[in-house]
Short mmCIF file of C-alpha atoms and ligand atoms in Angstrom, two decimals:
data_model
loop_
_atom_site.label_atom_id
_atom_site.label_comp_id
_atom_site.label_asym_id
_atom_site.label_seq_id
_atom_site.Cartn_x
_atom_site.Cartn_y
_atom_site.Cartn_z
CA MET A 1 46.96 -24.92 -16.95
CA ALA A 2 47.11 -26.22 -20.43
CA ALA A 3 45.49 -22.99 -22.05
CA GLY A 4 47.64 -20.82 -20.10
CA ILE A 5 50.93 -22.40 -20.99
CA LEU A 6 50.22 -23.35 -24.43
CA ALA A 7 49.28 -19.64 -24.92
CA ARG A 8 52.45 -18.26 -23.58
CA ARG A 9 54.88 -21.11 -25.05
CA LEU A 10 53.47 -21.58 -28.68
CA GLY A 11 53.61 -17.85 -29.45
CA ASP A 12 53.04 -17.39 -33.22
CA ARG A 13 52.39 -21.23 -34.01
CA ARG A 14 49.47 -20.94 -31.68
CA GLY A 15 46.40 -20.15 -33.63
CA ARG A 16 43.21 -20.20 -31.88
CA ILE A 17 42.88 -21.95 -28.33
CA GLU A 18 39.49 -22.29 -26.87
CA VAL A 19 38.67 -23.86 -23.55
CA ILE A 20 35.32 -25.26 -23.50
CA GLU A 21 33.73 -25.96 -19.83
CA SER A 22 30.67 -26.37 -18.51
CA PRO A 23 29.43 -24.92 -15.06
CA GLU A 24 26.61 -27.27 -14.98
CA ILE A 25 29.31 -30.11 -14.67
CA GLY A 26 32.02 -28.26 -12.72
CA THR A 27 35.28 -29.43 -11.46
CA ILE A 28 36.65 -32.00 -9.06
CA GLY A 29 38.32 -28.95 -7.28
CA VAL A 30 40.22 -30.99 -4.28
CA GLY A 31 43.80 -30.87 -5.38
CA GLU A 32 45.38 -28.81 -3.16
CA ALA A 33 48.82 -30.16 -2.14
CA THR A 34 51.84 -30.24 -4.34
CA ILE A 35 55.42 -30.98 -4.93
CA PRO A 36 58.34 -28.89 -5.88
CA PRO A 37 58.25 -28.90 -9.65
CA LEU A 38 55.07 -26.92 -9.64
CA ARG A 39 57.29 -23.79 -9.10
CA LEU A 40 59.13 -24.56 -12.26
CA PHE A 41 55.62 -24.51 -13.93
CA ASN A 42 54.63 -21.35 -12.25
CA SER A 43 57.73 -19.65 -13.23
CA ALA A 44 57.55 -21.00 -16.97
CA LEU A 45 54.13 -18.81 -16.82
CA GLY A 46 55.91 -15.91 -15.41
CA LEU A 47 53.86 -15.81 -12.23
CA ASP A 48 55.21 -13.97 -9.21
CA GLU A 49 55.40 -16.38 -6.07
CA ASN A 50 53.92 -14.30 -3.45
CA GLU A 51 51.06 -13.08 -5.77
CA PHE A 52 50.40 -16.71 -6.55
CA LEU A 53 50.15 -17.62 -2.70
CA ARG A 54 48.06 -14.49 -2.24
CA ARG A 55 45.57 -15.48 -5.05
CA THR A 56 45.23 -18.95 -3.95
CA GLN A 57 45.18 -18.86 -0.17
CA GLY A 58 48.47 -20.63 -0.57
CA THR A 59 50.76 -21.81 2.02
CA ILE A 60 54.39 -23.57 2.12
CA LYS A 61 54.89 -27.33 1.83
CA LEU A 62 57.95 -28.85 3.19
CA GLY A 63 56.84 -32.60 2.66
CA ILE A 64 54.29 -35.07 4.08
CA GLU A 65 53.89 -36.34 7.76
CA PHE A 66 53.06 -39.97 7.76
CA GLN A 67 51.00 -41.09 10.86
CA ASP A 68 50.24 -44.48 11.76
CA TRP A 69 51.41 -45.95 8.32
CA SER A 70 54.18 -48.43 9.16
CA ARG A 71 52.46 -49.14 12.68
CA ILE A 72 49.86 -47.52 14.66
CA GLY A 73 51.30 -44.80 16.97
CA HIS A 74 54.68 -44.24 14.49
CA THR A 75 55.21 -41.07 12.69
CA TYR A 76 57.80 -40.08 9.96
CA PHE A 77 58.26 -37.49 7.79
CA HIS A 78 58.88 -37.44 3.98
CA PRO A 79 60.82 -34.15 3.25
CA PHE A 80 61.45 -32.40 0.01
CA GLY A 81 65.23 -32.12 -0.85
CA VAL A 82 68.35 -33.81 0.16
CA TYR A 83 69.62 -34.95 3.86
CA GLY A 84 72.67 -33.51 5.35
CA VAL A 85 74.92 -30.69 4.49
CA GLY A 86 77.01 -30.68 1.27
CA ALA A 87 76.94 -34.74 1.28
CA GLU A 88 75.05 -36.88 -1.00
CA THR A 89 72.12 -38.61 0.52
CA SER A 90 72.84 -42.11 -0.19
CA ALA A 91 76.53 -41.62 0.90
CA LEU A 92 75.07 -40.26 4.15
CA LEU A 93 72.91 -43.13 4.44
CA GLN A 94 75.68 -45.41 4.46
CA LEU A 95 77.52 -43.39 7.25
CA TRP A 96 74.53 -43.43 9.22
CA LEU A 97 73.97 -47.31 8.54
CA SER A 98 77.50 -48.35 9.85
CA LEU A 99 76.84 -46.40 13.00
CA GLN A 100 73.59 -48.05 13.36
CA HIS A 101 74.96 -51.47 12.64
CA SER A 102 77.69 -50.94 15.28
CA GLY A 103 74.88 -50.33 18.09
CA GLU A 104 75.01 -46.46 18.17
CA ARG A 105 71.15 -45.08 17.91
CA CYS A 106 70.96 -41.63 16.19
CA SER A 107 68.07 -40.23 13.95
CA PHE A 108 68.52 -40.04 10.33
CA GLU A 109 65.36 -37.77 9.79
CA GLU A 110 67.26 -35.12 11.98
CA LEU A 111 69.49 -34.73 8.97
CA SER A 112 67.06 -33.22 6.80
CA LEU A 113 66.52 -29.38 7.05
CA ASN A 114 62.91 -29.65 6.11
CA THR A 115 61.90 -32.15 8.36
CA VAL A 116 63.66 -30.15 11.26
CA ALA A 117 62.03 -26.98 10.23
CA ALA A 118 58.74 -28.77 9.63
CA GLN A 119 58.46 -29.97 13.15
CA LEU A 120 59.28 -26.40 14.32
CA GLY A 121 56.67 -24.70 12.14
CA ARG A 122 59.34 -22.92 10.50
CA ILE A 123 60.32 -22.70 6.63
CA ALA A 124 64.03 -23.44 6.57
CA ALA A 125 65.78 -20.26 5.49
CA THR A 126 68.95 -18.64 6.17
CA GLN A 127 68.91 -16.48 9.33
CA GLY A 128 67.98 -12.81 8.54
CA ALA A 129 67.23 -13.36 4.91
CA ASP A 130 64.31 -11.07 4.07
CA ASP A 131 63.19 -13.00 1.12
CA ALA A 132 63.46 -16.27 3.08
CA LEU A 133 62.11 -18.71 0.43
CA ALA A 134 64.97 -17.80 -1.95
CA SER A 135 67.13 -19.61 0.18
CA VAL A 136 65.23 -22.77 0.19
CA THR A 137 65.65 -25.14 -2.78
CA ALA A 138 62.88 -27.71 -1.79
CA TYR A 139 59.34 -26.59 -1.10
CA ALA A 140 56.00 -26.76 -2.71
CA PHE A 141 52.47 -25.18 -1.82
CA HIS A 142 49.03 -25.94 -0.44
CA PHE A 143 46.49 -24.07 -2.38
CA ASP A 144 42.91 -23.53 -3.20
CA ALA A 145 42.62 -25.23 -6.50
CA GLY A 146 39.37 -23.42 -7.49
CA LEU A 147 41.36 -20.17 -6.92
CA TYR A 148 44.49 -21.31 -8.82
CA ALA A 149 42.08 -22.34 -12.01
CA ALA A 150 40.36 -18.78 -11.72
CA TYR A 151 43.88 -17.25 -11.48
CA LEU A 152 45.02 -19.31 -14.58
CA ARG A 153 41.72 -18.61 -16.57
CA GLU A 154 42.33 -14.73 -15.83
CA TYR A 155 45.96 -15.35 -17.04
CA ALA A 156 44.96 -17.47 -20.34
CA GLU A 157 42.15 -14.74 -21.14
CA ALA A 158 44.63 -11.96 -20.81
CA ARG A 159 46.68 -13.88 -23.44
CA GLY A 160 43.88 -14.31 -26.05
CA VAL A 161 42.27 -17.66 -25.29
CA SER A 162 38.82 -17.59 -25.52
CA ARG A 163 36.41 -19.50 -23.18
CA ILE A 164 33.02 -21.18 -24.30
CA GLU A 165 30.75 -21.81 -21.28
CA ARG A 166 28.76 -24.69 -22.87
CA LYS A 167 28.22 -28.47 -22.66
CA VAL A 168 29.91 -30.82 -25.18
CA VAL A 169 26.88 -33.28 -26.20
CA ASP A 170 28.61 -35.16 -29.12
CA VAL A 171 31.84 -35.74 -30.65
CA GLU A 172 32.25 -35.94 -34.41
CA LEU A 173 34.71 -38.37 -35.72
CA ARG A 174 36.28 -38.29 -39.35
CA PRO A 175 35.08 -41.26 -41.00
CA GLU A 176 38.42 -41.69 -43.01
CA ASP A 177 40.92 -42.03 -39.94
CA GLY A 178 38.64 -41.88 -36.70
CA PHE A 179 40.29 -38.38 -35.89
CA ILE A 180 38.21 -35.95 -33.76
CA ALA A 181 36.72 -33.54 -36.27
CA ALA A 182 34.37 -31.25 -34.27
CA LEU A 183 32.67 -31.19 -30.67
CA ARG A 184 28.91 -30.43 -30.80
CA LEU A 185 27.83 -28.16 -27.94
CA ASP A 186 24.45 -27.81 -26.14
CA ASP A 187 23.36 -24.55 -28.03
CA GLY A 188 23.56 -26.67 -31.42
CA SER A 189 26.93 -24.95 -32.30
CA ARG A 190 30.03 -26.99 -33.69
CA VAL A 191 33.66 -26.43 -32.56
CA GLU A 192 36.47 -27.77 -35.10
CA ALA A 193 39.87 -27.90 -34.35
CA ASP A 194 43.19 -29.66 -35.22
CA LEU A 195 44.39 -30.55 -31.87
CA PHE A 196 41.94 -31.55 -28.82
CA VAL A 197 43.31 -31.63 -25.21
CA ASP A 198 40.72 -33.83 -23.07
CA CYS A 199 40.62 -32.02 -19.61
CA SER A 200 37.11 -33.57 -19.00
CA GLY A 201 37.90 -35.21 -15.89
CA PHE A 202 37.18 -38.97 -14.74
CA ARG A 203 34.71 -39.31 -17.63
CA GLY A 204 37.20 -39.00 -20.19
CA LEU A 205 34.80 -37.41 -22.71
CA LEU A 206 37.08 -37.56 -26.01
CA ILE A 207 39.88 -40.10 -24.90
CA GLU A 208 37.58 -42.77 -23.68
CA GLN A 209 33.80 -42.07 -24.51
CA ALA A 210 34.57 -41.10 -28.19
CA LEU A 211 37.83 -42.60 -29.06
CA LYS A 212 37.60 -45.72 -26.83
CA THR A 213 41.31 -46.00 -25.78
CA GLY A 214 40.83 -48.20 -22.83
CA TYR A 215 41.92 -48.26 -19.36
CA GLU A 216 44.53 -50.12 -17.41
CA ASP A 217 43.16 -50.92 -14.06
CA TRP A 218 45.41 -50.70 -10.89
CA THR A 219 42.97 -51.53 -8.48
CA ASN A 220 44.88 -54.70 -7.37
CA TRP A 221 47.92 -52.79 -5.99
CA LEU A 222 45.95 -49.71 -5.00
CA PRO A 223 42.56 -50.93 -3.66
CA CYS A 224 41.05 -47.47 -2.58
CA ASP A 225 38.42 -46.39 -4.74
CA ARG A 226 36.49 -43.59 -2.96
CA ALA A 227 37.16 -40.33 -1.11
CA VAL A 228 34.97 -38.15 1.07
CA ALA A 229 36.22 -34.48 1.31
CA VAL A 230 35.26 -31.61 3.64
CA PRO A 231 37.10 -28.32 4.44
CA CYS A 232 37.21 -27.07 7.97
CA ALA A 233 38.12 -24.03 9.97
CA SER A 234 41.80 -23.62 10.89
CA ALA A 235 42.83 -24.12 14.38
CA GLY A 236 46.48 -23.85 15.97
CA SER A 237 49.46 -22.67 13.95
CA LEU A 238 50.02 -22.94 10.33
CA THR A 239 51.70 -26.21 9.79
CA PRO A 240 54.04 -26.11 6.73
CA PHE A 241 53.46 -29.56 5.48
CA THR A 242 50.69 -32.09 4.26
CA ARG A 243 49.72 -34.65 6.84
CA SER A 244 48.56 -38.19 5.78
CA THR A 245 47.25 -40.37 8.74
CA ALA A 246 46.51 -44.22 7.84
CA ARG A 247 43.21 -45.16 8.85
CA ALA A 248 41.36 -48.77 9.12
CA ALA A 249 40.60 -48.66 5.42
CA GLY A 250 42.60 -46.06 3.91
CA TRP A 251 44.17 -42.84 5.09
CA GLN A 252 43.29 -39.22 5.63
CA TRP A 253 44.59 -35.91 4.23
CA ARG A 254 45.16 -32.75 6.12
CA ILE A 255 46.25 -29.80 4.06
CA PRO A 256 46.44 -26.37 5.84
CA LEU A 257 45.59 -23.12 3.79
CA GLN A 258 45.72 -19.61 4.76
CA HIS A 259 41.68 -19.53 5.07
CA ARG A 260 40.77 -23.17 5.92
CA ILE A 261 42.12 -26.75 6.31
CA GLY A 262 41.31 -29.27 3.42
CA ASN A 263 40.48 -32.57 4.82
CA GLY A 264 39.59 -36.10 3.21
CA TYR A 265 39.45 -39.79 3.44
CA VAL A 266 40.66 -41.87 0.79
CA TYR A 267 39.12 -45.35 1.44
CA CYS A 268 38.54 -48.82 -0.09
CA SER A 269 34.86 -49.57 -0.54
CA ARG A 270 35.20 -53.24 -0.17
CA PHE A 271 36.07 -52.45 3.56
CA LEU A 272 33.96 -49.39 4.51
CA SER A 273 30.75 -47.86 3.87
CA ASP A 274 30.50 -44.17 2.66
CA ASP A 275 28.53 -43.38 5.89
CA GLU A 276 31.33 -44.99 8.13
CA ALA A 277 33.92 -43.03 5.90
CA ALA A 278 32.30 -39.61 6.50
CA ALA A 279 31.82 -40.32 10.30
CA THR A 280 35.68 -41.08 10.81
CA LEU A 281 36.50 -38.13 8.69
CA MET A 282 34.16 -35.74 10.51
CA ALA A 283 35.30 -37.03 13.78
CA ASN A 284 39.00 -36.40 13.08
CA LEU A 285 38.84 -32.68 11.93
CA ASP A 286 40.84 -29.55 13.51
CA GLY A 287 37.79 -27.20 13.24
CA ALA A 288 34.37 -27.02 12.62
CA PRO A 289 33.36 -28.33 8.89
CA HIS A 290 32.77 -25.69 6.25
CA ALA A 291 30.39 -27.75 4.13
CA GLU A 292 28.84 -31.13 4.06
CA PRO A 293 31.20 -33.96 3.31
CA ARG A 294 31.50 -34.46 -0.66
CA PHE A 295 31.95 -38.10 -2.06
CA LEU A 296 34.13 -38.77 -5.13
CA ARG A 297 34.62 -42.12 -6.66
CA PHE A 298 37.44 -43.29 -8.85
CA THR A 299 39.30 -46.41 -10.52
CA THR A 300 43.14 -46.09 -9.93
CA GLY A 301 44.90 -46.74 -13.25
CA ARG A 302 45.33 -45.07 -16.60
CA ARG A 303 44.51 -44.78 -20.00
CA LYS A 304 46.22 -47.11 -22.43
CA LYS A 305 47.24 -44.13 -24.53
CA PHE A 306 47.51 -40.80 -23.16
CA TRP A 307 47.77 -39.24 -27.02
CA ASN A 308 45.47 -40.87 -29.38
CA LYS A 309 45.20 -39.62 -32.97
CA ASN A 310 44.63 -35.91 -32.51
CA CYS A 311 43.41 -36.04 -28.98
CA VAL A 312 45.87 -35.88 -25.74
CA ALA A 313 44.35 -36.48 -22.22
CA LEU A 314 45.55 -34.42 -19.29
CA GLY A 315 44.45 -34.93 -15.71
CA LEU A 316 41.88 -37.08 -14.35
CA ALA A 317 40.86 -37.73 -18.18
CA SER A 318 44.11 -39.45 -18.42
CA GLY A 319 44.16 -41.53 -15.04
CA PHE A 320 44.00 -41.62 -11.50
CA LEU A 321 46.90 -42.06 -8.78
CA GLU A 322 45.49 -41.51 -5.34
CA PRO A 323 46.78 -38.26 -4.06
CA LEU A 324 49.15 -39.83 -1.51
CA GLU A 325 52.23 -37.99 -2.71
CA SER A 326 50.30 -35.35 -4.28
CA THR A 327 51.30 -35.96 -7.88
CA SER A 328 48.23 -35.69 -9.95
CA ILE A 329 48.84 -31.79 -10.74
CA HIS A 330 52.23 -32.38 -11.48
CA LEU A 331 51.42 -35.03 -14.22
CA ILE A 332 49.42 -32.43 -15.76
CA GLN A 333 52.35 -30.15 -15.86
CA ARG A 334 54.64 -32.77 -17.09
CA GLY A 335 52.25 -34.05 -19.76
CA LEU A 336 52.06 -30.18 -21.12
CA THR A 337 55.92 -29.96 -21.10
CA HIS A 338 56.02 -33.15 -23.30
CA LEU A 339 53.17 -31.89 -25.40
CA LEU A 340 55.22 -28.56 -26.03
CA ASN A 341 58.40 -30.60 -26.69
CA LEU A 342 56.63 -32.97 -29.27
CA PHE A 343 53.99 -30.50 -30.58
CA PRO A 344 52.64 -32.03 -34.05
CA ASP A 345 51.75 -30.46 -36.96
CA ARG A 346 48.45 -31.11 -38.72
CA SER A 347 49.71 -34.41 -40.31
CA PHE A 348 50.03 -35.78 -36.67
CA ALA A 349 53.14 -37.99 -37.47
CA PRO A 350 52.58 -41.24 -35.08
CA VAL A 351 55.96 -41.26 -33.99
CA LEU A 352 55.16 -37.94 -31.67
CA ALA A 353 52.41 -39.84 -29.96
CA ASP A 354 54.36 -42.91 -29.48
CA GLU A 355 57.15 -41.03 -27.68
CA PHE A 356 54.65 -39.04 -25.58
CA ASN A 357 52.96 -42.18 -24.48
CA ARG A 358 56.22 -43.88 -23.70
CA ILE A 359 57.18 -40.94 -21.57
CA ALA A 360 54.03 -40.75 -19.76
CA ILE A 361 53.31 -44.47 -19.27
CA ALA A 362 56.74 -44.82 -17.67
CA LYS A 363 56.20 -41.85 -15.39
CA TYR A 364 52.88 -43.01 -14.16
CA GLU A 365 54.12 -46.28 -13.45
CA ARG A 366 57.22 -45.15 -11.57
CA ILE A 367 55.15 -43.01 -9.43
CA ARG A 368 52.40 -45.87 -9.06
CA ASP A 369 55.32 -48.09 -7.57
CA PHE A 370 56.47 -45.33 -5.07
CA ILE A 371 52.79 -45.19 -3.90
CA ILE A 372 52.46 -48.78 -3.76
CA LEU A 373 55.22 -49.06 -1.38
CA HIS A 374 53.32 -47.09 1.41
CA TYR A 375 50.71 -49.77 1.36
CA LYS A 376 52.98 -52.70 1.06
CA ALA A 377 55.74 -52.09 3.46
CA THR A 378 53.75 -51.88 6.78
CA GLU A 379 53.50 -53.92 9.98
CA ARG A 380 49.98 -53.08 10.36
CA ASN A 381 47.66 -56.21 10.37
CA ASP A 382 44.62 -54.58 12.34
CA SER A 383 42.15 -54.54 9.43
CA PRO A 384 41.27 -56.25 6.59
CA LEU A 385 42.76 -53.63 3.94
CA TRP A 386 46.38 -53.54 5.72
CA ARG A 387 46.35 -57.22 5.99
CA ALA A 388 45.41 -57.37 2.10
CA CYS A 389 48.00 -54.79 1.20
CA ARG A 390 50.85 -56.46 3.36
CA GLU A 391 50.31 -59.83 1.59
CA MET A 392 49.84 -58.70 -2.08
CA ASP A 393 52.41 -58.72 -4.92
CA VAL A 394 53.80 -55.84 -6.10
CA PRO A 395 55.03 -55.01 -9.66
CA GLU A 396 58.69 -56.27 -9.96
CA PRO A 397 60.43 -53.15 -10.33
CA LEU A 398 59.35 -52.23 -7.00
CA ALA A 399 59.89 -55.66 -5.44
CA TYR A 400 63.32 -55.33 -6.70
CA ARG A 401 63.96 -51.77 -5.29
CA MET A 402 62.76 -53.03 -1.96
CA ARG A 403 65.14 -56.05 -1.99
CA GLN A 404 68.17 -53.86 -3.07
CA PHE A 405 67.28 -51.38 -0.04
CA ALA A 406 66.75 -54.08 2.40
CA HIS A 407 70.06 -55.97 1.74
CA SER A 408 72.29 -52.90 2.16
CA GLY A 409 70.31 -49.56 1.67
CA ARG A 410 71.15 -49.27 -2.13
CA VAL A 411 68.51 -47.12 -3.96
CA VAL A 412 67.71 -48.16 -7.38
CA ARG A 413 67.39 -45.39 -9.97
CA LEU A 414 65.24 -46.23 -12.93
CA SER A 415 64.44 -43.87 -15.94
CA ALA A 416 61.49 -41.61 -15.52
CA ASP A 417 61.84 -41.60 -11.96
CA LEU A 418 60.19 -38.57 -10.47
CA PHE A 419 61.08 -39.65 -6.82
CA VAL A 420 64.83 -39.83 -6.22
CA ALA A 421 67.01 -41.34 -3.71
CA PRO A 422 66.32 -38.96 -0.63
CA ASN A 423 62.52 -39.77 -1.55
CA TRP A 424 62.73 -43.50 -1.43
CA ILE A 425 65.10 -43.42 1.66
CA ALA A 426 62.64 -41.38 3.52
CA VAL A 427 59.77 -43.62 2.77
CA LEU A 428 61.54 -46.93 2.77
CA LEU A 429 62.88 -46.09 6.33
CA GLY A 430 59.67 -44.52 7.36
CA GLN A 431 57.79 -47.51 6.41
CA GLY A 432 60.08 -49.79 8.43
CA ILE A 433 62.50 -51.45 5.86
CA PHE A 434 65.86 -51.29 7.55
CA PRO A 435 68.81 -52.48 5.33
CA ALA A 436 70.53 -55.58 6.89
CA HIS A 437 73.96 -54.23 5.88
CA HIS A 438 75.64 -51.36 4.49
CA ASP A 439 78.44 -50.43 2.09
CA PRO A 440 81.87 -52.31 3.35
CA ALA A 441 83.83 -49.55 2.09
CA VAL A 442 82.62 -47.20 4.75
CA ASP A 443 84.18 -49.58 7.32
CA GLN A 444 87.51 -48.31 6.11
CA ARG A 445 86.77 -44.84 7.96
CA ASP A 446 87.14 -44.08 11.50
CA ARG A 447 83.85 -44.45 13.19
CA THR A 448 84.65 -41.40 15.39
CA ALA A 449 85.21 -39.39 12.47
CA ILE A 450 81.76 -40.65 10.94
CA ARG A 451 79.99 -39.74 14.24
CA ARG A 452 81.45 -36.28 14.38
CA GLN A 453 80.59 -35.67 10.67
CA LEU A 454 76.89 -36.51 11.33
CA ASP A 455 76.71 -34.62 14.76
CA ALA A 456 78.12 -31.52 12.87
CA ALA A 457 75.58 -31.93 10.27
CA ARG A 458 72.81 -32.26 12.46
CA ALA A 459 73.97 -29.36 14.75
CA ALA A 460 74.23 -27.21 11.47
CA ILE A 461 70.65 -28.20 10.43
CA ARG A 462 69.05 -27.47 13.81
CA TRP A 463 70.83 -24.25 13.87
CA GLN A 464 69.50 -23.13 10.62
CA ALA A 465 65.83 -24.59 11.33
CA GLU A 466 65.69 -22.53 14.56
CA ALA A 467 67.03 -19.55 12.74
CA ALA A 468 64.28 -19.67 10.05
CA PRO A 469 61.02 -17.73 9.95
CA ARG A 470 58.03 -19.09 10.99
CA HIS A 471 55.64 -20.23 8.62
CA GLU A 472 52.94 -18.03 9.66
CA ASP A 473 54.87 -14.85 10.10
CA TYR A 474 56.45 -15.45 6.51
CA ILE A 475 52.97 -15.50 4.97
CA ALA A 476 51.79 -12.68 7.03
CA ARG A 477 54.63 -10.66 5.94
CA ASN A 478 54.92 -11.60 2.34
CA CYS A 479 51.79 -13.17 0.95
CA ARG A 480 48.79 -12.77 3.05
CA ALA A 481 45.60 -13.32 1.04
CA ALA A 482 42.50 -11.20 1.28
CA PRO A 483 39.73 -12.75 3.68
CA PRO A 484 37.36 -14.75 1.57
CA VAL A 485 34.10 -13.18 0.66
CA ALA A 486 31.32 -14.98 2.08
CA ALA A 487 29.03 -16.88 -0.42
C1 LIG B 501 40.31 -37.26 -3.68
C2 LIG B 501 41.06 -36.50 -4.33
C3 LIG B 501 42.17 -35.88 -3.99
C4 LIG B 501 43.20 -35.12 -4.86
N1 LIG B 501 44.21 -34.32 -4.26
C5 LIG B 501 45.12 -33.96 -5.24
C6 LIG B 501 46.14 -33.40 -4.37
O1 LIG B 501 46.15 -33.03 -3.28
N2 LIG B 501 47.09 -32.84 -5.16
C7 LIG B 501 47.22 -32.78 -6.72
O2 LIG B 501 48.02 -32.78 -7.38
N3 LIG B 501 46.13 -33.48 -7.19
C8 LIG B 501 45.12 -34.02 -6.50
N4 LIG B 501 43.93 -34.47 -7.07
C9 LIG B 501 43.88 -34.66 -8.42
C10 LIG B 501 43.26 -33.25 -8.81
O3 LIG B 501 42.25 -32.90 -8.14
C11 LIG B 501 43.23 -33.19 -10.44
O4 LIG B 501 44.24 -33.59 -11.14
C12 LIG B 501 42.98 -31.57 -10.90
O5 LIG B 501 41.69 -31.10 -10.28
C13 LIG B 501 42.51 -31.65 -12.42
O6 LIG B 501 41.39 -32.01 -12.60
P1 LIG B 501 40.78 -32.23 -14.03
O7 LIG B 501 40.77 -30.79 -14.55
O8 LIG B 501 41.61 -33.29 -14.88
O9 LIG B 501 39.12 -32.78 -13.93
P2 LIG B 501 37.82 -31.91 -13.34
O10 LIG B 501 38.37 -31.10 -12.24
O11 LIG B 501 36.97 -33.02 -13.10
O12 LIG B 501 37.36 -31.00 -14.65
C14 LIG B 501 36.89 -31.60 -15.55
C15 LIG B 501 36.31 -30.15 -16.49
O13 LIG B 501 35.84 -30.84 -17.68
C16 LIG B 501 34.50 -30.08 -17.88
N5 LIG B 501 33.56 -30.97 -18.60
C17 LIG B 501 33.25 -32.23 -18.36
N6 LIG B 501 32.66 -33.03 -19.25
C18 LIG B 501 31.84 -31.79 -19.75
C19 LIG B 501 31.10 -31.59 -20.85
N7 LIG B 501 30.33 -32.56 -21.37
N8 LIG B 501 30.97 -30.29 -21.63
C20 LIG B 501 31.78 -29.20 -21.18
N9 LIG B 501 32.71 -29.39 -20.25
C21 LIG B 501 32.75 -30.52 -19.52
C22 LIG B 501 33.90 -29.62 -16.54
O14 LIG B 501 33.27 -28.40 -16.54
C23 LIG B 501 35.19 -29.42 -15.73
O15 LIG B 501 35.61 -28.09 -15.93
C24 LIG B 501 42.84 -35.09 -6.26
C25 LIG B 501 41.98 -35.95 -6.68
C26 LIG B 501 41.01 -36.48 -5.96
C27 LIG B 501 39.89 -37.31 -6.71
#
């Protein structure tokens, strides 16, 4: 991603771009679910959407289904996009709350086109539209991360990026200021550069091992520190959503691709052994496993600085937030946007790094709080993990948001928020926080008119969802990938 977008956007300023990677070390390769801004990144690269889906065995994602999170047996959907038809989601929530408070029961979820379409296995488009996706404003993708990387490698190499298949064995620092001078490779060669982008994964080869930047640990709020992943055969219809199922010591993801389903159990090693996690995962697959389970370890948190001296850390080298809301790949792409906006010259003015770090830290912290909400706002007390999460203190900005919503459904907007009112409303309501009051101004309106407005919106949404193409038909017609070649 970094090499591709830098090659495309820097134009004549770009000089030489080299990617150094070691097949001996390999990639994590499990990032498979995304959020809608990925489409902006692909479009900045100039990729055709259907070609991208074909190349990556991709599918459409309309949101995430959360099972057993607020309590066992309860399911809610966090859709992309807004609620209602032509109304602002926060205003719609107030109308809905006024009916609830007067004893009328009706569903808020049915006011989301993505939610209704996802439940029907459809992709929410206007009836009869050939180019169905063009009429959907809020969707993302599931894809095979390894295939996306291979696709972007081809893209970058076609734009003059060179690739060195070698292991970095040493990092040389300039004695005068501690900037990185060069990397030493395992064949004895030396690579000098002005700017180093550290994409070396959890190890943070440059940002941490060489520059000793430091790490802020968030395990006290997000205690899961392991994952076990396994792909399996597809079974049943192709669901246009990610599923996240809360389990005793964490949660399990299910990500449907064209050629397989990606699965994993993110768990807390304080409460569950690796063997138990693998056994739970293997017992909860849709189809036959395609591989042996693969174990991963992580520490939730972030580097103290993302840009230090002449090194910018991206991806797992910059920090880790568990993939509950599919935000890691997005953070890489945002990091690249900010790097392009603040691109340095050889003097590396510290103000540029300061601004990059200010933005990146705020973004990370806002997303962190959104993820913590899923753990904190739960009625579950059936296992030590959930009891600990219910009892924990959360960061004050999140506590404040929860108080505001619990009082009267007010959604607080903070700078650097990735998730906006519809996202917060979906998860706050879904996790069981029901506002005690509503905006008194709504009581000036005739209740029958409010009911009619919501009924009409609900009916229009259902009609549109039922008329939309089925997900698998859309894929078959527009972007069916070639069957994978057996290894
Ligand atoms: C359990 C789990 C689930 C995830 N799910 C999602 C998801 O659903 N959605 C999402 O957006 N993100 C997800 N992520 C995050 C996503 O996987 C990563 O953000 C993404 O894969 C990028 O990884 P990376 O390139 O930073 O690191 P890696 O994939 O670890 O790549 C590191 C690279 O550095 C190279 N390297 C390392 N050391 C050396 C060396 N000494 N010499 C030469 N080369 C070296 C390696 O060869 C490799 O190419 C998930 C992560 C985990 C752990």
